[in-house]
Short mmCIF file of C-alpha atoms in Angstrom, two decimals:
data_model
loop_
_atom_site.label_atom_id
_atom_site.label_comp_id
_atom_site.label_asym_id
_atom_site.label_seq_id
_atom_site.Cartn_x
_atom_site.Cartn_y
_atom_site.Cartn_z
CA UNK A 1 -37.74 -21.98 -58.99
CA UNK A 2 -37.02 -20.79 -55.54
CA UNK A 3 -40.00 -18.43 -56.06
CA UNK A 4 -42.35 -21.45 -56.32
CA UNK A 5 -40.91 -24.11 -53.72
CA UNK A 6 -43.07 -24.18 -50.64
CA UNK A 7 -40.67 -23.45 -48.32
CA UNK A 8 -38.64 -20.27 -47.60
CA UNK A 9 -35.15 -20.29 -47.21
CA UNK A 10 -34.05 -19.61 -43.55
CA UNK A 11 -32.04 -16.50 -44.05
CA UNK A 12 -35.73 -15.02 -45.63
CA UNK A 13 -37.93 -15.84 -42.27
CA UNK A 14 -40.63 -12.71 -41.91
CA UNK A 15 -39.73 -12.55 -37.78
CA UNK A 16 -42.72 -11.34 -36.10
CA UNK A 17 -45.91 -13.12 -37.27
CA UNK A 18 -47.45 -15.29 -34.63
CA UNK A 19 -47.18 -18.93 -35.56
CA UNK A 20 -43.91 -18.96 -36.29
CA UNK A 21 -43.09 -19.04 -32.53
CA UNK A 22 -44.26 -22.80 -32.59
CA UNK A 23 -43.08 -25.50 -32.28
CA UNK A 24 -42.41 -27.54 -35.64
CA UNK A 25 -43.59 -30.80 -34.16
CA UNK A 26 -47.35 -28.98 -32.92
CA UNK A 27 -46.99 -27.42 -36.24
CA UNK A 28 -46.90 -30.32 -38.85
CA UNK A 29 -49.20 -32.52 -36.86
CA UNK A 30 -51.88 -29.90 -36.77
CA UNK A 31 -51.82 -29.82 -40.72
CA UNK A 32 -51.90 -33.31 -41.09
CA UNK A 33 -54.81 -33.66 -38.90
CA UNK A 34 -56.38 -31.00 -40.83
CA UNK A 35 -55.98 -31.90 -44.19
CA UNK A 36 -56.83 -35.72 -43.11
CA UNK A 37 -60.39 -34.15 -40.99
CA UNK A 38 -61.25 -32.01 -44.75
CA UNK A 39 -60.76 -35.03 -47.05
CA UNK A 40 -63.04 -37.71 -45.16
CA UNK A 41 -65.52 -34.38 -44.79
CA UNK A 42 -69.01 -35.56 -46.57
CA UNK A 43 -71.05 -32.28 -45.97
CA UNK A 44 -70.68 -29.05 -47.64
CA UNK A 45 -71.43 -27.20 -44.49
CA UNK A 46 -68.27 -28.39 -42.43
CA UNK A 47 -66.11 -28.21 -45.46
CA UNK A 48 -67.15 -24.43 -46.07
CA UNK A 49 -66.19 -23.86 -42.30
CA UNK A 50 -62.73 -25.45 -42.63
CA UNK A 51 -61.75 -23.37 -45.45
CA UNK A 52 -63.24 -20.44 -43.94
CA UNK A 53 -61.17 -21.15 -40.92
CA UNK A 54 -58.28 -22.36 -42.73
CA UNK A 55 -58.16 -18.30 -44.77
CA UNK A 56 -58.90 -16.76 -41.31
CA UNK A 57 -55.53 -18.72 -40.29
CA UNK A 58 -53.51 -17.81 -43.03
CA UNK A 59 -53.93 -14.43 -42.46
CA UNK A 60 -53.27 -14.72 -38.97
CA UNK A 61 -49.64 -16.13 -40.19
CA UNK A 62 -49.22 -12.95 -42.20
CA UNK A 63 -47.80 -14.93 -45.33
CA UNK A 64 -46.50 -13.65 -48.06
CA UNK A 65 -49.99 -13.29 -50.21
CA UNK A 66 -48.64 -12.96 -53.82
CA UNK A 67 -46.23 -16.01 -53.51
CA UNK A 68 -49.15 -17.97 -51.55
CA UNK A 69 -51.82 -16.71 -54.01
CA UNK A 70 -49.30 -18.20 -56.62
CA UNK A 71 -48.75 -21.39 -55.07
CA UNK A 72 -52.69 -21.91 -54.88
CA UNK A 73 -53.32 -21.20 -58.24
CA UNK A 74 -50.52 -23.77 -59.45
CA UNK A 75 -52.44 -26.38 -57.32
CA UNK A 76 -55.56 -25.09 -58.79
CA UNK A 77 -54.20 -25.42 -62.48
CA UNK A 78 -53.10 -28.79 -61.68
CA UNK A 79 -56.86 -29.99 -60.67
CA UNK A 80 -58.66 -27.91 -63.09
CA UNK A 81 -58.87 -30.52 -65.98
CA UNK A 82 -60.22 -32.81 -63.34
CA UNK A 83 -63.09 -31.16 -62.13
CA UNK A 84 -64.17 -29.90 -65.84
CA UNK A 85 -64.15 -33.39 -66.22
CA UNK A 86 -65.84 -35.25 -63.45
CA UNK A 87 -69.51 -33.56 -63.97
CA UNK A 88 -69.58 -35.56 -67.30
CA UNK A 89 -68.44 -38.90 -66.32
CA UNK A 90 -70.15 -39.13 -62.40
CA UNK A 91 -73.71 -40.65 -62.88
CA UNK A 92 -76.83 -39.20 -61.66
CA UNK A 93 -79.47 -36.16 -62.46
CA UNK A 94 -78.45 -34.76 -65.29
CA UNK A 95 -77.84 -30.98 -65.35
CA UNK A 96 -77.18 -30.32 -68.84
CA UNK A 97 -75.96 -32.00 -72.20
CA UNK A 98 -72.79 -30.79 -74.09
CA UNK A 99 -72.09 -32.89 -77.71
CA UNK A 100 -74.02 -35.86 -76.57
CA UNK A 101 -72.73 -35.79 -73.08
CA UNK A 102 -74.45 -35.77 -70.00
CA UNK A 103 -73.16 -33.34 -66.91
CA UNK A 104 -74.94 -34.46 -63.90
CA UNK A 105 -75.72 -32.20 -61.06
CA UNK A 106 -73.83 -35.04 -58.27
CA UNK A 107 -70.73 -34.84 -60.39
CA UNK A 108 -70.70 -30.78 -60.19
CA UNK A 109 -71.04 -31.26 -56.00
CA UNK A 110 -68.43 -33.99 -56.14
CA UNK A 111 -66.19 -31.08 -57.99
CA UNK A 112 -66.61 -28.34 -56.06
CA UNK A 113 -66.16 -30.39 -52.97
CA UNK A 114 -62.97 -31.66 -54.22
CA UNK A 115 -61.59 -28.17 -55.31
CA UNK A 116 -63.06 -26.87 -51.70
CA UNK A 117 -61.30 -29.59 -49.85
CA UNK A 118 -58.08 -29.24 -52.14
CA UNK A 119 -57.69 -25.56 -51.64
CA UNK A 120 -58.93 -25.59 -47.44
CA UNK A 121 -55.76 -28.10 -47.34
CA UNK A 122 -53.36 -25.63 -49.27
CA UNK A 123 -54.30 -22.88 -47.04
CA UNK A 124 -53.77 -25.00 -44.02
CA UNK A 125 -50.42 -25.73 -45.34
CA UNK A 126 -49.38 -22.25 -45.92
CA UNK A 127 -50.82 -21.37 -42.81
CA UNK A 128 -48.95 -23.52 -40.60
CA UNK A 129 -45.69 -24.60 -42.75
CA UNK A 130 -45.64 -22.08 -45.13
CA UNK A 131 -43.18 -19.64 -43.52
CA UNK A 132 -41.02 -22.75 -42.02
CA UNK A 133 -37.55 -22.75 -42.98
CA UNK A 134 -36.65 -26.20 -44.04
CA UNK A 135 -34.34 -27.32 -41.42
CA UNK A 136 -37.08 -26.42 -39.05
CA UNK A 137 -39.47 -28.51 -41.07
CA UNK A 138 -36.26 -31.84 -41.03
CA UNK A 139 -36.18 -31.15 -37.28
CA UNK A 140 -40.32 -31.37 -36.30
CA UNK A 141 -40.74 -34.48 -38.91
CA UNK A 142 -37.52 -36.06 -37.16
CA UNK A 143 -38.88 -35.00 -33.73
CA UNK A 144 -42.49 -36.31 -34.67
CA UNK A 145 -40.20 -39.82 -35.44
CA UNK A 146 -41.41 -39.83 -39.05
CA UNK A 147 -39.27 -41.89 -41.43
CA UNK A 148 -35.56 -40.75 -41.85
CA UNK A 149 -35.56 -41.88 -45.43
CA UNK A 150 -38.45 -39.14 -45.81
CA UNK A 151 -36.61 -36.27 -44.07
CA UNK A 152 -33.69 -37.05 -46.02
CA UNK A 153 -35.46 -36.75 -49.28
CA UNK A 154 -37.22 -33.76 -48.30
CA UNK A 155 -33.77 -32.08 -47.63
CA UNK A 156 -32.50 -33.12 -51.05
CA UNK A 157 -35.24 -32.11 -52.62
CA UNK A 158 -34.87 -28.67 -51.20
CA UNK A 159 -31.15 -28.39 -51.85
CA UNK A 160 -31.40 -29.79 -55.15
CA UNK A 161 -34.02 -28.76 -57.43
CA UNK A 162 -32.83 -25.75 -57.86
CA UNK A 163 -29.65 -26.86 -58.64
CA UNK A 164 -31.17 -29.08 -61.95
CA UNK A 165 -33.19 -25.90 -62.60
CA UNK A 166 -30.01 -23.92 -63.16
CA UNK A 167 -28.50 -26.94 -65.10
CA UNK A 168 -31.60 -27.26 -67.27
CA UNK A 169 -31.17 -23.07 -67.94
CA UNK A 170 -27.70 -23.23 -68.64
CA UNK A 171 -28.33 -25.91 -70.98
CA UNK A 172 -30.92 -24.16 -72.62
CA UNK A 173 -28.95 -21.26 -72.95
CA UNK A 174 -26.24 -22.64 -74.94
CA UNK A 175 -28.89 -23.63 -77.41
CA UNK A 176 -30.30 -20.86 -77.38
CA UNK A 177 -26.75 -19.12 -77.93
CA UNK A 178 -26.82 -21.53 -80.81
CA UNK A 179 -29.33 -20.16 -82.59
CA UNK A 180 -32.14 -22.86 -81.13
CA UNK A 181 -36.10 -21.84 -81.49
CA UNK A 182 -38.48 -23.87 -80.08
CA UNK A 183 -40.73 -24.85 -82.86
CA UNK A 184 -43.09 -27.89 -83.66
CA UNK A 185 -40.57 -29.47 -85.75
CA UNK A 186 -39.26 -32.93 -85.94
CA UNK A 187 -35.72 -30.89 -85.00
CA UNK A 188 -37.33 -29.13 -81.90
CA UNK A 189 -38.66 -32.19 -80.62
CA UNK A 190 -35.17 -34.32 -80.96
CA UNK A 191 -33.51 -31.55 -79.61
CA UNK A 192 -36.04 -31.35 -76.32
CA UNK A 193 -35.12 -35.12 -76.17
CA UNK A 194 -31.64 -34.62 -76.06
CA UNK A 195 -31.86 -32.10 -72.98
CA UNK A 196 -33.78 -34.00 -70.90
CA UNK A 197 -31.83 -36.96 -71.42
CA UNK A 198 -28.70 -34.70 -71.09
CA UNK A 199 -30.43 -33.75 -68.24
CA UNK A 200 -31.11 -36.54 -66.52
CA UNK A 201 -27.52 -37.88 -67.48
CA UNK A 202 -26.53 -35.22 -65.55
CA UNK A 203 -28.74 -35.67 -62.53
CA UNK A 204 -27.30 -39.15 -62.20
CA UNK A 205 -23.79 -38.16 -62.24
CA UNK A 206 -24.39 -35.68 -59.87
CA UNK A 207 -26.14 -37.98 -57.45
CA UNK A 208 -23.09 -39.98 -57.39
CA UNK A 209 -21.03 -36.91 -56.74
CA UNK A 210 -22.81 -35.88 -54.06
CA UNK A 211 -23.06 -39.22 -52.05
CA UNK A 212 -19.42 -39.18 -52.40
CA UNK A 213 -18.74 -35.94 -50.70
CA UNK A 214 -21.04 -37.11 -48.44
CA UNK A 215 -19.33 -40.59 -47.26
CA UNK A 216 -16.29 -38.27 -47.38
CA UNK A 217 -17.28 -36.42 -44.33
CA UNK A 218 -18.82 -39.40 -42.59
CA UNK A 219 -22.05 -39.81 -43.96
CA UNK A 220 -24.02 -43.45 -42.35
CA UNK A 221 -27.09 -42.86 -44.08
CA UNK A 222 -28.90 -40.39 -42.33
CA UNK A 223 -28.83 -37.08 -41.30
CA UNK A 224 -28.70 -35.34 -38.16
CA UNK A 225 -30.79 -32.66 -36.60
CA UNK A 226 -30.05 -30.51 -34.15
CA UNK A 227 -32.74 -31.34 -31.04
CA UNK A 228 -36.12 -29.39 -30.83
CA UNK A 229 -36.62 -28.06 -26.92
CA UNK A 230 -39.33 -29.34 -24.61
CA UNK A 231 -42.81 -27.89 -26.06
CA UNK A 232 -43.77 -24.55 -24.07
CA UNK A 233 -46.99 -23.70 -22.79
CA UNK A 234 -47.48 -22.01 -26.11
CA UNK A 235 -47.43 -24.78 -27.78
CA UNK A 236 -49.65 -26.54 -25.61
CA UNK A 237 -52.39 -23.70 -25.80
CA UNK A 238 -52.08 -23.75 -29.21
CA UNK A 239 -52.71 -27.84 -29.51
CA UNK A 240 -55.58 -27.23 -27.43
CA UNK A 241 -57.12 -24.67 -29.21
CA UNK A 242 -56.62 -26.71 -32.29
CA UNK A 243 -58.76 -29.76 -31.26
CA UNK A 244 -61.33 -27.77 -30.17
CA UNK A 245 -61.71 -26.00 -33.33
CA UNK A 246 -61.45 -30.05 -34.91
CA UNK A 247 -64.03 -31.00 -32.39
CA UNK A 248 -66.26 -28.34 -33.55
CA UNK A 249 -65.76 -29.31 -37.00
CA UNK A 250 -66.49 -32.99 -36.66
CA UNK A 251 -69.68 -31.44 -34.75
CA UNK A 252 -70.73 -29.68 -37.65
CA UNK A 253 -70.34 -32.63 -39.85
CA UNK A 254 -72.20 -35.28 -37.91
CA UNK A 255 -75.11 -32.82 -37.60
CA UNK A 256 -75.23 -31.69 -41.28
CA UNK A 257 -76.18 -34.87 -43.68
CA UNK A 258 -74.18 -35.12 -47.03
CA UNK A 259 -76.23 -32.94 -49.28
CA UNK A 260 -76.16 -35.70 -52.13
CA UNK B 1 7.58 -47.41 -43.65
CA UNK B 2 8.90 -43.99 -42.39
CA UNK B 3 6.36 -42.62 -39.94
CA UNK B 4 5.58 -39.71 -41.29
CA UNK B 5 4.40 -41.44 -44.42
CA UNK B 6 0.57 -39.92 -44.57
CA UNK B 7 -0.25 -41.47 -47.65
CA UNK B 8 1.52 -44.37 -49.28
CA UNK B 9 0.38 -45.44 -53.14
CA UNK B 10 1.89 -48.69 -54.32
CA UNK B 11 1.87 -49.93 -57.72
CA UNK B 12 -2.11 -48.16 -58.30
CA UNK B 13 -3.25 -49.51 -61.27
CA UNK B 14 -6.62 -48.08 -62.90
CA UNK B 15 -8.75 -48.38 -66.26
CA UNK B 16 -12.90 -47.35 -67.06
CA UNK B 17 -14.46 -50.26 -68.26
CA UNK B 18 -11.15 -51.95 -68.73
CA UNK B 19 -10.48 -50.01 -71.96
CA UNK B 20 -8.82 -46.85 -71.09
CA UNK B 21 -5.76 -47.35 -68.49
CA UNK B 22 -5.75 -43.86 -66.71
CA UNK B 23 -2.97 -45.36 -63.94
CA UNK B 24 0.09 -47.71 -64.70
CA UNK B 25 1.76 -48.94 -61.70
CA UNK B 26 1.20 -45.37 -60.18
CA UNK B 27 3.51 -44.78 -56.85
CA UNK B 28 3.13 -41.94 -54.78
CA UNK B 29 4.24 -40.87 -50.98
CA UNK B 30 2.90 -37.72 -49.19
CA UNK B 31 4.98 -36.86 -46.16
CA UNK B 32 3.62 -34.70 -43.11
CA UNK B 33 3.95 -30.85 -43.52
CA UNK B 34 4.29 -31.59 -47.51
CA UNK B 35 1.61 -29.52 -49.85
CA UNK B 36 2.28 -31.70 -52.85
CA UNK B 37 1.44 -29.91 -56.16
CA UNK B 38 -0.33 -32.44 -58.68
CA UNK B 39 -0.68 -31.10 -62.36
CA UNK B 40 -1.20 -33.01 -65.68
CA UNK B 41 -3.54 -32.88 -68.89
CA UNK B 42 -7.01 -32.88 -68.84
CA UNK B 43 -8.43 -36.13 -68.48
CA UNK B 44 -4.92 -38.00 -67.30
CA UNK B 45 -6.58 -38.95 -64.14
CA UNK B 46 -5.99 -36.80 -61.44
CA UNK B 47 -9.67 -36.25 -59.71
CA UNK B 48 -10.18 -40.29 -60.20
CA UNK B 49 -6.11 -40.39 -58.26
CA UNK B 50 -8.17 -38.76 -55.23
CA UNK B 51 -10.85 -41.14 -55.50
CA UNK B 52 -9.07 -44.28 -55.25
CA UNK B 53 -7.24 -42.22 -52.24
CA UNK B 54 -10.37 -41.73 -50.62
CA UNK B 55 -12.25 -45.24 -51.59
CA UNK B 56 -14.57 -43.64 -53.80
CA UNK B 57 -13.30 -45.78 -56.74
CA UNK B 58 -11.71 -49.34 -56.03
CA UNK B 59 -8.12 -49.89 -58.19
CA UNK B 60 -7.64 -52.76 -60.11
CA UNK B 61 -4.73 -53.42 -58.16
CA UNK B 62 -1.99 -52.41 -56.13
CA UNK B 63 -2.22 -50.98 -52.30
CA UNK B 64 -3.34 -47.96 -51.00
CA UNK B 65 -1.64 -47.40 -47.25
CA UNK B 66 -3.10 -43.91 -45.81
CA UNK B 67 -2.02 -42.97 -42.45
CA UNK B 68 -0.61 -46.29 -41.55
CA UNK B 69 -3.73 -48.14 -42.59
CA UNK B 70 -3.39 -50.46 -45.50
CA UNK B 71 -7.29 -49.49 -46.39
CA UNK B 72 -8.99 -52.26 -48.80
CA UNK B 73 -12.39 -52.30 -48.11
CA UNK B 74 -15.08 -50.02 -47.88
CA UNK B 75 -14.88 -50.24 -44.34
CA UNK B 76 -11.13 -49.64 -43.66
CA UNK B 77 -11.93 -46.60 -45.66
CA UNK B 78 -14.97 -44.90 -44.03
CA UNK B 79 -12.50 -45.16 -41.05
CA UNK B 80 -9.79 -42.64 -42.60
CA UNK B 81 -12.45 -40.38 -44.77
CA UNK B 82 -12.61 -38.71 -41.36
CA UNK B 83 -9.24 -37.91 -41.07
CA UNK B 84 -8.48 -37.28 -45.10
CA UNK B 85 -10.11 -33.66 -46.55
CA UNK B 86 -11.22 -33.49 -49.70
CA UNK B 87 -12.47 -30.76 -51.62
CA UNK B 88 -14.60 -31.39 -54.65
CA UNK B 89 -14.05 -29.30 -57.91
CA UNK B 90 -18.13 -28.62 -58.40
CA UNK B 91 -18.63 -26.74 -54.51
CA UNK B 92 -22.14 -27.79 -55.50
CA UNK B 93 -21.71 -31.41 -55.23
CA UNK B 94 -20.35 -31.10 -51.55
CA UNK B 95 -22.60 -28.37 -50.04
CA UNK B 96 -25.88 -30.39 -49.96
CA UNK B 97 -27.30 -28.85 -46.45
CA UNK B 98 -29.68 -25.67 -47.17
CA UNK B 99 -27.74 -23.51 -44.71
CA UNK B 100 -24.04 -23.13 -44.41
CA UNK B 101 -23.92 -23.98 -40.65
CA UNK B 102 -25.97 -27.26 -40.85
CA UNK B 103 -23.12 -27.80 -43.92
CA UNK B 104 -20.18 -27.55 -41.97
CA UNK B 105 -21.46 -29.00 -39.44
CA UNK B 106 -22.55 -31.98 -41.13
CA UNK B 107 -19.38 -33.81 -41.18
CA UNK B 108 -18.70 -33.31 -37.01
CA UNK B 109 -21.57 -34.16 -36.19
CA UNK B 110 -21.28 -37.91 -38.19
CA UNK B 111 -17.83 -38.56 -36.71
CA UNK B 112 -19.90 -38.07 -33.42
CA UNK B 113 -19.28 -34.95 -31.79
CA UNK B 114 -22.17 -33.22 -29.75
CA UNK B 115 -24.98 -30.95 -30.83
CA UNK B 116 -23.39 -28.06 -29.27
CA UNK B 117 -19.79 -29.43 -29.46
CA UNK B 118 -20.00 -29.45 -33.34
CA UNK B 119 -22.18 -25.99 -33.95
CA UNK B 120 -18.64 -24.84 -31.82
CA UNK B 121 -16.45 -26.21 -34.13
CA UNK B 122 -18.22 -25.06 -37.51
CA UNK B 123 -18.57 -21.06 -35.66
CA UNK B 124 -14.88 -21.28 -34.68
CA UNK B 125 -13.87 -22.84 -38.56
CA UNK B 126 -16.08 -20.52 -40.44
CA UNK B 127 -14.52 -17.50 -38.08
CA UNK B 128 -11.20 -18.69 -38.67
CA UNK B 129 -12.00 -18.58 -42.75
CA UNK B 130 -13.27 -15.05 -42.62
CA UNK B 131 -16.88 -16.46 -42.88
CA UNK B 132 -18.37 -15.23 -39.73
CA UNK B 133 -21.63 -13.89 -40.26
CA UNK B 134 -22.04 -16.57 -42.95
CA UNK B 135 -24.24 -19.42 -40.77
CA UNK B 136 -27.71 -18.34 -42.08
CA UNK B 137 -27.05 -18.18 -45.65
CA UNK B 138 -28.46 -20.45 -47.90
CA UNK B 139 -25.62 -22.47 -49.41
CA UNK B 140 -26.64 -22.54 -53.16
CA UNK B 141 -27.85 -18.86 -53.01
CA UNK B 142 -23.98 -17.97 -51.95
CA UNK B 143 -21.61 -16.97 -54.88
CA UNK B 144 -19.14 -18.85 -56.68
CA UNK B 145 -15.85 -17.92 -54.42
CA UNK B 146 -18.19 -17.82 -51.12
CA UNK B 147 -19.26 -21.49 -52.21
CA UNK B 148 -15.58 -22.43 -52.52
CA UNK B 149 -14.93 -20.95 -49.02
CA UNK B 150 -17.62 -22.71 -47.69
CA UNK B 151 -17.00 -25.76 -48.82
CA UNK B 152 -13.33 -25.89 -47.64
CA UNK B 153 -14.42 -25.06 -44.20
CA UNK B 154 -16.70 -27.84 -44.05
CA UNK B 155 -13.89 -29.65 -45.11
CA UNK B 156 -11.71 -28.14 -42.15
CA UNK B 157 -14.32 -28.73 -39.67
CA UNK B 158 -13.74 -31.95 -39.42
CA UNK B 159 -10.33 -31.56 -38.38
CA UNK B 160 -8.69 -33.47 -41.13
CA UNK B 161 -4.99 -34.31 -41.10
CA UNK B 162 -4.40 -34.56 -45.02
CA UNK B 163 -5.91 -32.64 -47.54
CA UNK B 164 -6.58 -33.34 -50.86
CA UNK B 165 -7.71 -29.99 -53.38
CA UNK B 166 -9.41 -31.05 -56.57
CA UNK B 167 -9.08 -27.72 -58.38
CA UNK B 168 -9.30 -24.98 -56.03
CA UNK B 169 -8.89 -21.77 -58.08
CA UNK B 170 -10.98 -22.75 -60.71
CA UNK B 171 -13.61 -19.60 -61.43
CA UNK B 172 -12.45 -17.47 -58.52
CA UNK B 173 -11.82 -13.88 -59.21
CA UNK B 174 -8.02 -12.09 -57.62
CA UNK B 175 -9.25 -11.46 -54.47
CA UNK B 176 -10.56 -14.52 -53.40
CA UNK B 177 -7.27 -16.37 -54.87
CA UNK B 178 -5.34 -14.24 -53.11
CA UNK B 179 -7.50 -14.88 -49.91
CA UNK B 180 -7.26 -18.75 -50.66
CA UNK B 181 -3.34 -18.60 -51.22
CA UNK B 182 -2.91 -17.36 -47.40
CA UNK B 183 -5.20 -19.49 -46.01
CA UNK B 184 -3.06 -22.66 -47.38
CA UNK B 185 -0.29 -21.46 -46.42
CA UNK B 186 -1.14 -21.47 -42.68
CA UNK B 187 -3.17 -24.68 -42.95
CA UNK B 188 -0.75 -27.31 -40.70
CA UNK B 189 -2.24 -30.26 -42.54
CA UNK B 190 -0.37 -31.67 -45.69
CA UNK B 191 -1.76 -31.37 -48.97
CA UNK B 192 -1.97 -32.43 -52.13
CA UNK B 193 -3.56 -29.70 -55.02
CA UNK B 194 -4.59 -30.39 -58.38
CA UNK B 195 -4.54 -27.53 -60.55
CA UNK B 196 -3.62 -26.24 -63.44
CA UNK B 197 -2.80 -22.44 -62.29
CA UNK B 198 1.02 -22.77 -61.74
CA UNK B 199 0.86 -19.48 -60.19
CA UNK B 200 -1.05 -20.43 -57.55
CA UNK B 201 1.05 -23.59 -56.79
CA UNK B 202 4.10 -21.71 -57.41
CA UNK B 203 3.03 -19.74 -54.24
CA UNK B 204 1.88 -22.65 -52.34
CA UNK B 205 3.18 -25.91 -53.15
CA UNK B 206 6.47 -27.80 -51.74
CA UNK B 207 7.00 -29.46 -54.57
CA UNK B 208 5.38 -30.96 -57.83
CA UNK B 209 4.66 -34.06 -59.48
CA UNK B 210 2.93 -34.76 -63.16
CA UNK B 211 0.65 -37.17 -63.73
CA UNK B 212 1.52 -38.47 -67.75
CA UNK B 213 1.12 -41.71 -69.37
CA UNK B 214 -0.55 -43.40 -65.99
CA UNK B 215 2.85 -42.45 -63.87
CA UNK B 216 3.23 -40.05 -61.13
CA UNK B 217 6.79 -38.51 -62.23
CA UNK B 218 8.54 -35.54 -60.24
CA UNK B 219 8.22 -32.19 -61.65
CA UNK B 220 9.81 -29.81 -59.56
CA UNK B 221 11.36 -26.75 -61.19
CA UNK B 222 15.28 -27.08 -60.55
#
């Protein structure tokens, strides 16, 4: 599970690479601006330029490619079924017809624009947060004064998933260690039941557990981050550099009309 | 009250769901420099005795005095959780920070101490545990007996004045008993220890009480 989540555990930080130097704050709000610019994007030309751009960064952050080609592809699996789907049920010209339905040539544009955009976001994430130890991440959103309730369920999130992914293994080992095979039986499928709810069962009694050590040590409901220092002129080049590169990119979508 | 009365149970009554009385008119005392040894069967209600000590569960009745405090509500509590230590028997539940410094720092830096003033405090704790080096690591990446370690200094960090040990041997190998055994015996603060090892408590205890039938009744070997 560590292998997947999107952030690296501190003690594994590649030292070296460039844009880990930043600051976290100049960090997270350039890939929010990005991924906000791509979305509202209505020409092909622009969008084709930010993920251009947004590969030419990620290799500038030297990431870890296998683990970021991974994470991609997970995103990528996740959208697939989507973007089979949408050429069959946008209107418009249609392209081809498969079993009585029409595929229309808008609906294939409105897919590859949304798998374009989708991915040009990912690599903008990997690019900038991807090699961001989470504490660093907690410290820019709290230093960018984004909700506490956020940061602190980011931090959970991070501390805790893998936690129910052990829980769920060990679980599944003892039935395995019982002689359990997962088959499409009315047995398999009760028995799936019973882990998850086990599982969540679990999860709950945990959660109480944990905000208990917590208010033990003086927990009031939010957590506290060591402060970020004053952004250096690094940081500043860096911010400047990124709107023009966003100016240029607005540019090229006001002067290229949508396609369709 | 004598005033080196740390924590004073009176009359601690305590049921689930009003079905299953775990405590009956409980009494307890733990006196300063005392490392109380707490044993009894599975299930007779020692962790949820720790809990009503530190608020986490209300009794149905009876007082709960700790430090001089009579502590009722939530808030008289949250007052003394500073100054009481207690170490969970799942490490997991209590190290919830992603590294160990930002852990054991956690708890100074909610009873208010500086930025700086508590990443001193957790350096100088983890050094004094034999964990120097150990600020970077990820805390659910460390091992079972570093996890333990860890999770009592975060407990020390705060500079607690009682201690209460929910199983503290459980799944550690020799070594790091053996390591854990010395380090309570030149911890100041008094104690109480749940455990079942009578080995271990043998070595570090003052004396010992058994919790049976809802009562906390002396068990010192004669």
């Amino acid at each position: 599970m560590t292998k997947n989540s999107i952030l690296t555990p501190a003690g594994k930080l590649t030292a070296g690479n460039r844009t880990d130097k930043l600051d976290p704050r100049v960090r997270i709000t350039a890939t929010i601006i990005l991924a906000i610019t791509v979305v509202s994007f209505a020409s092909w030309q622009a969008v084709t330029a930010t993920i251009i751009l947004a590969l030419f960064m990620m290799a500038f952050s030297e990431p870890d490619w296998r683990k970021s080609l991974h994470r991609i592809l997970a995103m990528d699996g996740f959208i697939v079924a989507t973007l089979i789907l949408l050429p069959f049920t946008y209107p418009g010209d249609v392209m081809f017809t498969l079993w009585g339905f029409d595929a229309s040539w808008q609906g294939l544009y409105r897919a590859v624009m949304i798998a374009l955009k989708a991915n040009a976001v990912m690599c903008g994430i990997i690019a900038f947060l991807g090699n961001m130890s989470s504490t660093e991440l907690g410290r820019g959103m709290t230093g960018l004064y984004l909700p506490i309730k956020l940061t602190t369920l980011m931090m959970f999130t991070v501390r805790y998933i893998d936690v129910l992914h052990h829980e769920y293994l060990r679980l599944r080992q003892s039935m395995r260690a019982r002689a359990f095979r997962l088959k499409t039986s009315r047995h398999s499928w009760k028995m799936i039941g019973y882990l998850v709810g086990m599982l969540l069962v679990r999860a709950h009694e945990r959660s109480e557990r944990i905000i208990w050590a917590m208010k033990c040590r003086g927990f009031h409901g939010h957590y506290h981050f060591a402060r970020l220092p004053r952004l250096s002129r690094r940081d500043f080049l860096f911010g400047l550099a990124m709107l023009a590169v966003w100016a240029a990119l607005i540019t090229l979508e006001v002067l290229c009309p949508p396609m369709i | 009250m004598p005033a080196d009365d740390l924590i004073e149970l009176r009359d601690i009554c305590f049921s689930f769901n009003n079905t299953r009385s775990i405590l009956d008119h409980a009494d307890f005392d733990l006196r300063r420099g005392e490392r109380v040894a707490l044993t009894g069967p599975n299930g007779a209600g020692k962790t949820t005795l720790f809990h009503i000590i530190m608020g986490l569960r209300k009794a149905d009745r009876g007082t709960v005095r700790i430090l001089q405090n009579t502590c009722a509500s939530e808030q008289d509590f949250a007052a003394i959780r500073g100054r009481t230590g207690l170490l969970f028997q799942d490490s997991d539940d209590q190290l919830f920070c992603p590294t160990v410094m930002e852990d054991v720092a956690f708890g100074p830096l909610n009873l208010g101490a500086s930025d700086a003033d508590a990443l001193e405090i957790s350096r100088k704790t983890l050094h004094d545990l034999g964990l120097s080096g150990f600020e970077n690591r990820i805390t659910h990446h460390l091992s079972g007996g570093e996890k333990r370690l860890v999770a009592l200094a975060t407990v020390l960090a705060m500079q607690p004045e009682i201690l209460l040990l929910d199983e503290p041997t459980t799944g550690l190998d020799q070594d790091v008993e053996i390591r854990l055994i010395k380090i309570l015996q030149n911890l100041p603060q008094a104690m109480v220890i749940i455990s079942h090892d009578h080995a271990f408590l043998k070595q570090v205890a003052t004396r010992q009480i058994r919790l049976q039938n809802g009562k906390l009744v002396s068990d010192t070997p004669q």
